PDB file of C-alpha atoms in Angstrom:
ATOM      1  CA  MET A  73      34.148  35.612 -33.752  1.00 46.00           C
ATOM      2  CA  SER A  74      37.499  36.751 -35.112  1.00 49.00           C
ATOM      3  CA  GLY A  75      39.920  38.997 -33.229  1.00 52.00           C
ATOM      4  CA  TRP A  76      39.032  42.098 -35.234  1.00 55.00           C
ATOM      5  CA  ALA A  77      35.322  41.520 -34.656  1.00 57.00           C
ATOM      6  CA  GLY A  78      35.877  41.134 -30.917  1.00 54.00           C
ATOM      7  CA  ARG A  79      37.972  44.286 -30.762  1.00 57.00           C
ATOM      8  CA  TYR A  80      35.283  46.143 -32.715  1.00 61.00           C
ATOM      9  CA  LEU A  81      32.606  44.845 -30.336  1.00 60.00           C
ATOM     10  CA  LEU A  82      34.425  46.055 -27.223  1.00 59.00           C
ATOM     11  CA  LYS A  83      35.449  49.360 -28.799  1.00 61.00           C
ATOM     12  CA  SER A  84      31.745  49.850 -29.511  1.00 65.00           C
ATOM     13  CA  ALA A  85      30.838  48.917 -25.935  1.00 63.00           C
ATOM     14  CA  ALA A  86      33.483  51.252 -24.535  1.00 61.00           C
ATOM     15  CA  ALA A  87      32.375  54.111 -26.778  1.00 63.00           C
ATOM     16  CA  ALA A  88      28.728  53.500 -25.875  1.00 63.00           C
ATOM     17  CA  ALA A  89      29.506  53.366 -22.153  1.00 62.00           C
ATOM     18  CA  LEU A  90      31.558  56.560 -22.270  1.00 59.00           C
ATOM     19  CA  GLY A  91      29.053  58.376 -24.468  1.00 61.00           C
ATOM     20  CA  LEU A  92      26.145  57.371 -22.262  1.00 59.00           C
ATOM     21  CA  THR A  93      27.994  58.335 -19.111  1.00 58.00           C
ATOM     22  CA  VAL A  94      28.922  61.793 -20.373  1.00 55.00           C
ATOM     23  CA  THR A  95      25.407  62.437 -21.724  1.00 56.00           C
ATOM     24  CA  TRP A  96      23.715  60.989 -18.642  1.00 52.00           C
ATOM     25  CA  THR A  97      25.757  62.993 -16.149  1.00 51.00           C
ATOM     26  CA  ALA A  98      25.848  66.188 -18.216  1.00 47.00           C
ATOM     27  CA  ALA A  99      22.075  66.192 -18.481  1.00 50.00           C
ATOM     28  CA  GLY A 100      21.755  65.692 -14.743  1.00 48.00           C
ATOM     29  CA  CYS A 101      19.534  62.674 -15.354  1.00 49.00           C
ATOM     30  CA  ALA A 102      21.170  60.335 -12.929  1.00 50.00           C
ATOM     31  CA  LYS A 103      19.907  60.193  -9.369  1.00 51.00           C
ATOM     32  CA  ASN A 104      21.797  62.530  -7.001  1.00 49.00           C
ATOM     33  CA  ARG A 105      24.061  63.731  -9.808  1.00 50.00           C
ATOM     34  CA  SER A 106      24.588  67.434 -10.522  1.00 50.00           C
ATOM     35  CA  ALA A 107      23.921  68.930 -13.947  1.00 45.00           C
ATOM     36  CA  GLU A 108      27.545  69.930 -14.436  1.00 52.00           C
ATOM     37  CA  VAL A 109      29.849  67.660 -16.421  1.00 56.00           C
ATOM     38  CA  LYS A 110      31.775  65.393 -14.107  1.00 63.00           C
ATOM     39  CA  ARG A 111      35.556  65.384 -14.183  1.00 74.00           C
ATOM     40  CA  THR A 112      35.642  61.784 -12.964  1.00 83.00           C
ATOM     41  CA  ILE A 113      33.592  59.081 -14.616  1.00 85.00           C
ATOM     42  CA  ARG A 114      33.075  55.715 -12.904  1.00 90.00           C
ATOM     43  CA  ILE A 115      32.449  52.736 -15.179  1.00 90.00           C
ATOM     44  CA  GLY A 116      31.658  49.310 -13.808  1.00 93.00           C
ATOM     45  CA  VAL A 117      32.082  46.179 -15.903  1.00 93.00           C
ATOM     46  CA  VAL A 118      30.801  42.757 -14.908  1.00 95.00           C
ATOM     47  CA  VAL A 119      31.795  39.763 -17.029  1.00 94.00           C
ATOM     48  CA  TYR A 120      30.333  36.279 -16.880  1.00 94.00           C
ATOM     49  CA  ASP A 121      33.770  34.573 -16.698  1.00 93.00           C
ATOM     50  CA  GLN A 122      37.108  36.380 -16.718  1.00 90.00           C
ATOM     51  CA  TYR A 123      38.897  33.173 -17.718  1.00 91.00           C
ATOM     52  CA  ASP A 124      36.979  32.850 -20.994  1.00 90.00           C
ATOM     53  CA  THR A 125      39.605  33.557 -23.667  1.00 87.00           C
ATOM     54  CA  PHE A 126      37.276  35.672 -25.787  1.00 83.00           C
ATOM     55  CA  ILE A 127      36.067  37.746 -22.819  1.00 86.00           C
ATOM     56  CA  SER A 128      39.606  38.339 -21.512  1.00 86.00           C
ATOM     57  CA  GLU A 129      40.647  39.585 -24.974  1.00 83.00           C
ATOM     58  CA  LEU A 130      37.593  41.837 -25.080  1.00 82.00           C
ATOM     59  CA  MET A 131      38.480  43.255 -21.665  1.00 85.00           C
ATOM     60  CA  GLU A 132      42.049  44.003 -22.811  1.00 84.00           C
ATOM     61  CA  CYS A 133      40.568  45.931 -25.720  1.00 81.00           C
ATOM     62  CA  PHE A 134      38.055  47.695 -23.457  1.00 81.00           C
ATOM     63  CA  THR A 135      40.854  48.810 -21.117  1.00 84.00           C
ATOM     64  CA  ALA A 136      42.894  50.091 -24.075  1.00 82.00           C
ATOM     65  CA  VAL A 137      39.919  52.124 -25.330  1.00 81.00           C
ATOM     66  CA  ILE A 138      39.358  53.548 -21.847  1.00 82.00           C
ATOM     67  CA  ASN A 139      43.020  54.611 -21.690  1.00 84.00           C
ATOM     68  CA  GLU A 140      42.701  56.280 -25.110  1.00 82.00           C
ATOM     69  CA  LYS A 141      39.608  58.155 -23.907  1.00 79.00           C
ATOM     70  CA  ILE A 142      41.397  59.301 -20.745  1.00 81.00           C
ATOM     71  CA  ASN A 143      44.179  60.787 -22.888  1.00 83.00           C
ATOM     72  CA  GLU A 144      41.720  62.387 -25.354  1.00 81.00           C
ATOM     73  CA  SER A 145      39.282  63.845 -22.839  1.00 77.00           C
ATOM     74  CA  GLY A 146      41.547  64.816 -19.974  1.00 78.00           C
ATOM     75  CA  ARG A 147      38.956  63.331 -17.623  1.00 79.00           C
ATOM     76  CA  SER A 148      39.627  60.813 -14.952  1.00 85.00           C
ATOM     77  CA  ILE A 149      37.935  57.495 -15.707  1.00 85.00           C
ATOM     78  CA  ILE A 150      37.746  54.902 -12.979  1.00 89.00           C
ATOM     79  CA  LEU A 151      37.177  51.427 -14.362  1.00 89.00           C
ATOM     80  CA  GLU A 152      36.164  48.651 -12.002  1.00 93.00           C
ATOM     81  CA  VAL A 153      35.924  45.140 -13.458  1.00 94.00           C
ATOM     82  CA  MET A 154      34.254  42.251 -11.637  1.00 96.00           C
ATOM     83  CA  ASP A 155      33.990  38.560 -12.486  1.00 96.00           C
ATOM     84  CA  ALA A 156      30.737  36.663 -11.901  1.00 96.00           C
ATOM     85  CA  ALA A 157      32.581  33.338 -12.322  1.00 95.00           C
ATOM     86  CA  GLY A 158      29.602  31.836 -14.126  1.00 94.00           C
ATOM     87  CA  SER A 159      27.052  32.666 -11.394  1.00 96.00           C
ATOM     88  CA  GLN A 160      24.038  34.864 -12.175  1.00 95.00           C
ATOM     89  CA  SER A 161      23.455  35.382  -8.449  1.00 96.00           C
ATOM     90  CA  THR A 162      27.040  36.609  -8.007  1.00 97.00           C
ATOM     91  CA  GLN A 163      26.648  38.896 -11.004  1.00 97.00           C
ATOM     92  CA  ASN A 164      23.466  40.417  -9.548  1.00 97.00           C
ATOM     93  CA  ASP A 165      25.321  41.123  -6.272  1.00 97.00           C
ATOM     94  CA  GLU A 166      28.261  42.658  -8.161  1.00 98.00           C
ATOM     95  CA  VAL A 167      25.993  45.012 -10.107  1.00 97.00           C
ATOM     96  CA  LYS A 168      24.369  46.069  -6.818  1.00 97.00           C
ATOM     97  CA  LEU A 169      27.826  46.731  -5.334  1.00 97.00           C
ATOM     98  CA  LEU A 170      28.908  48.796  -8.351  1.00 97.00           C
ATOM     99  CA  ILE A 171      25.731  50.881  -8.070  1.00 97.00           C
ATOM    100  CA  GLU A 172      26.422  51.415  -4.353  1.00 96.00           C
ATOM    101  CA  LYS A 173      29.990  52.505  -5.223  1.00 95.00           C
ATOM    102  CA  GLY A 174      28.529  55.231  -7.448  1.00 93.00           C
ATOM    103  CA  CYS A 175      29.233  53.955 -10.945  1.00 93.00           C
ATOM    104  CA  ASP A 176      27.803  56.240 -13.613  1.00 90.00           C
ATOM    105  CA  VAL A 177      27.216  53.375 -16.034  1.00 90.00           C
ATOM    106  CA  ILE A 178      27.631  49.607 -15.823  1.00 93.00           C
ATOM    107  CA  CYS A 179      28.567  47.316 -18.704  1.00 91.00           C
ATOM    108  CA  VAL A 180      27.324  43.754 -18.258  1.00 93.00           C
ATOM    109  CA  ASN A 181      28.231  40.523 -20.052  1.00 92.00           C
ATOM    110  CA  LEU A 182      25.331  38.463 -18.687  1.00 93.00           C
ATOM    111  CA  VAL A 183      25.842  34.992 -17.270  1.00 95.00           C
ATOM    112  CA  ASP A 184      22.298  34.057 -18.320  1.00 93.00           C
ATOM    113  CA  ARG A 185      20.814  36.190 -21.079  1.00 88.00           C
ATOM    114  CA  THR A 186      17.297  35.161 -20.040  1.00 87.00           C
ATOM    115  CA  GLU A 187      17.687  36.395 -16.434  1.00 90.00           C
ATOM    116  CA  PRO A 188      18.457  40.154 -16.511  1.00 92.00           C
ATOM    117  CA  THR A 189      15.474  41.217 -14.372  1.00 92.00           C
ATOM    118  CA  THR A 190      17.324  41.755 -11.084  1.00 94.00           C
ATOM    119  CA  ILE A 191      19.987  43.827 -12.853  1.00 95.00           C
ATOM    120  CA  THR A 192      17.528  45.890 -14.869  1.00 94.00           C
ATOM    121  CA  ASP A 193      15.349  46.530 -11.796  1.00 95.00           C
ATOM    122  CA  LEU A 194      18.388  47.675  -9.766  1.00 95.00           C
ATOM    123  CA  ALA A 195      19.536  49.931 -12.601  1.00 93.00           C
ATOM    124  CA  GLU A 196      16.141  51.542 -13.088  1.00 93.00           C
ATOM    125  CA  LYS A 197      15.574  52.042  -9.345  1.00 96.00           C
ATOM    126  CA  ASN A 198      18.957  53.775  -9.013  1.00 96.00           C
ATOM    127  CA  GLU A 199      18.884  55.493 -12.419  1.00 93.00           C
ATOM    128  CA  VAL A 200      22.134  53.935 -13.616  1.00 94.00           C
ATOM    129  CA  PRO A 201      22.234  53.054 -17.329  1.00 92.00           C
ATOM    130  CA  ILE A 202      23.288  49.529 -18.275  1.00 92.00           C
ATOM    131  CA  VAL A 203      25.134  48.553 -21.456  1.00 89.00           C
ATOM    132  CA  PHE A 204      24.779  44.824 -22.057  1.00 89.00           C
ATOM    133  CA  PHE A 205      27.418  43.391 -24.355  1.00 85.00           C
ATOM    134  CA  ASN A 206      28.277  40.173 -26.187  1.00 83.00           C
ATOM    135  CA  ARG A 207      25.189  38.202 -25.087  1.00 83.00           C
ATOM    136  CA  GLU A 208      22.001  39.426 -26.700  1.00 81.00           C
ATOM    137  CA  LEU A 209      19.056  39.849 -24.346  1.00 82.00           C
ATOM    138  CA  VAL A 210      15.516  38.862 -25.074  1.00 82.00           C
ATOM    139  CA  GLU A 211      14.044  41.910 -26.841  1.00 81.00           C
ATOM    140  CA  GLU A 212      11.261  42.395 -24.289  1.00 85.00           C
ATOM    141  CA  ASP A 213      13.855  42.755 -21.515  1.00 83.00           C
ATOM    142  CA  LEU A 214      15.634  45.570 -23.352  1.00 81.00           C
ATOM    143  CA  GLU A 215      12.343  47.411 -23.756  1.00 84.00           C
ATOM    144  CA  ARG A 216      11.651  47.523 -20.000  1.00 86.00           C
ATOM    145  CA  TRP A 217      13.480  50.836 -19.470  1.00 88.00           C
ATOM    146  CA  ASP A 218      14.830  53.571 -21.759  1.00 86.00           C
ATOM    147  CA  HIS A 219      18.384  53.344 -20.404  1.00 87.00           C
ATOM    148  CA  LEU A 220      19.149  49.705 -21.171  1.00 88.00           C
ATOM    149  CA  TYR A 221      21.377  49.158 -24.192  1.00 86.00           C
ATOM    150  CA  TYR A 222      22.874  46.222 -26.080  1.00 85.00           C
ATOM    151  CA  VAL A 223      26.146  46.282 -28.010  1.00 80.00           C
ATOM    152  CA  GLY A 224      27.011  43.177 -29.983  1.00 71.00           C
ATOM    153  CA  ALA A 225      26.183  40.979 -32.896  1.00 66.00           C
ATOM    154  CA  ASP A 226      22.773  39.562 -33.704  1.00 66.00           C
ATOM    155  CA  ALA A 227      22.905  35.987 -32.367  1.00 64.00           C
ATOM    156  CA  ALA A 228      21.005  34.393 -35.282  1.00 68.00           C
ATOM    157  CA  GLU A 229      23.177  36.203 -37.811  1.00 69.00           C
ATOM    158  CA  SER A 230      26.355  35.123 -36.000  1.00 63.00           C
ATOM    159  CA  ILE A 231      25.322  31.449 -36.077  1.00 68.00           C
ATOM    160  CA  THR A 232      24.495  31.651 -39.788  1.00 73.00           C
ATOM    161  CA  GLU A 233      27.850  33.303 -40.569  1.00 68.00           C
ATOM    162  CA  THR A 234      29.753  30.768 -38.451  1.00 68.00           C
ATOM    163  CA  GLY A 235      28.008  27.854 -40.169  1.00 73.00           C
ATOM    164  CA  SER A 236      28.608  29.341 -43.605  1.00 74.00           C
ATOM    165  CA  ALA A 237      32.293  29.938 -42.882  1.00 71.00           C
ATOM    166  CA  SER A 238      32.677  26.384 -41.547  1.00 70.00           C
ATOM    167  CA  MET A 239      31.060  24.880 -44.632  1.00 73.00           C
ATOM    168  CA  SER A 240      33.222  26.997 -46.943  1.00 75.00           C
ATOM    169  CA  PHE A 241      36.339  25.874 -45.079  1.00 69.00           C
ATOM    170  CA  TRP A 242      35.266  22.233 -45.163  1.00 68.00           C
ATOM    171  CA  LYS A 243      34.520  22.355 -48.905  1.00 76.00           C
ATOM    172  CA  ALA A 244      37.859  24.054 -49.606  1.00 77.00           C
ATOM    173  CA  ARG A 245      39.780  21.511 -47.492  1.00 72.00           C
ATOM    174  CA  PRO A 246      38.238  18.049 -48.060  1.00 69.00           C
ATOM    175  CA  ASP A 247      41.413  16.515 -46.641  1.00 69.00           C
ATOM    176  CA  ILE A 248      40.390  17.698 -43.158  1.00 65.00           C
ATOM    177  CA  ARG A 249      37.939  15.419 -41.409  1.00 60.00           C
ATOM    178  CA  MET A 250      35.503  17.086 -39.027  1.00 57.00           C
ATOM    179  CA  GLN A 251      34.793  15.245 -35.795  1.00 58.00           C
ATOM    180  CA  SER A 252      32.544  15.832 -32.846  1.00 55.00           C
ATOM    181  CA  SER A 253      31.748  13.975 -29.663  1.00 55.00           C
ATOM    182  CA  GLU A 254      28.175  15.290 -29.759  1.00 56.00           C
ATOM    183  CA  PRO A 255      25.764  12.667 -31.213  1.00 56.00           C
ATOM    184  CA  ASN A 256      23.613  15.231 -33.054  1.00 52.00           C
ATOM    185  CA  ILE A 257      26.654  16.879 -34.607  1.00 48.00           C
ATOM    186  CA  ARG A 258      28.184  13.512 -35.614  1.00 42.00           C
ATOM    187  CA  SER A 259      25.060  12.557 -37.541  1.00 42.00           C
ATOM    188  CA  MET A 260      25.172  15.836 -39.485  1.00 43.00           C
ATOM    189  CA  LEU A 261      28.835  15.334 -40.420  1.00 45.00           C
TER     190      LEU A 261
END
């Protein structure tokens, strides 16, 4: 995904998280939250690996959007970012901790897109909306509760676009030889 697409993705995630938080807290829907609009909004973010170049760029963009929203809204926004370091178990514990700290919404870049159950159960039990980003969940998992959201590209569409762009590049530059150490990829080249 190109830089502009990544920035767009995280700006969308940030906007969704902020919009959900304001709506959620203003409506008094969240557990133990008053119906009045909060002056301080707590947003938790859990990434699968903070050292992934793409994710670290997305988080820089997310932080920039949060700072813009602080200036625009005059509200205090507390952003807490945690790194699962590639462990789904760690990520589950981090989401639990962010809920215990009183986050109004949690944005999650899942370690394993097929294992969101612990996170979604915690969120529903504590009435904290979750915005999943970058890694598309299985559709049935998103349908488990009304306050689970996904911001990102359609995975199948992304693969098709990446393949198409690669083929166009390869056809335009026949002087460049593609190589891969993967046996299945080598046979296709």
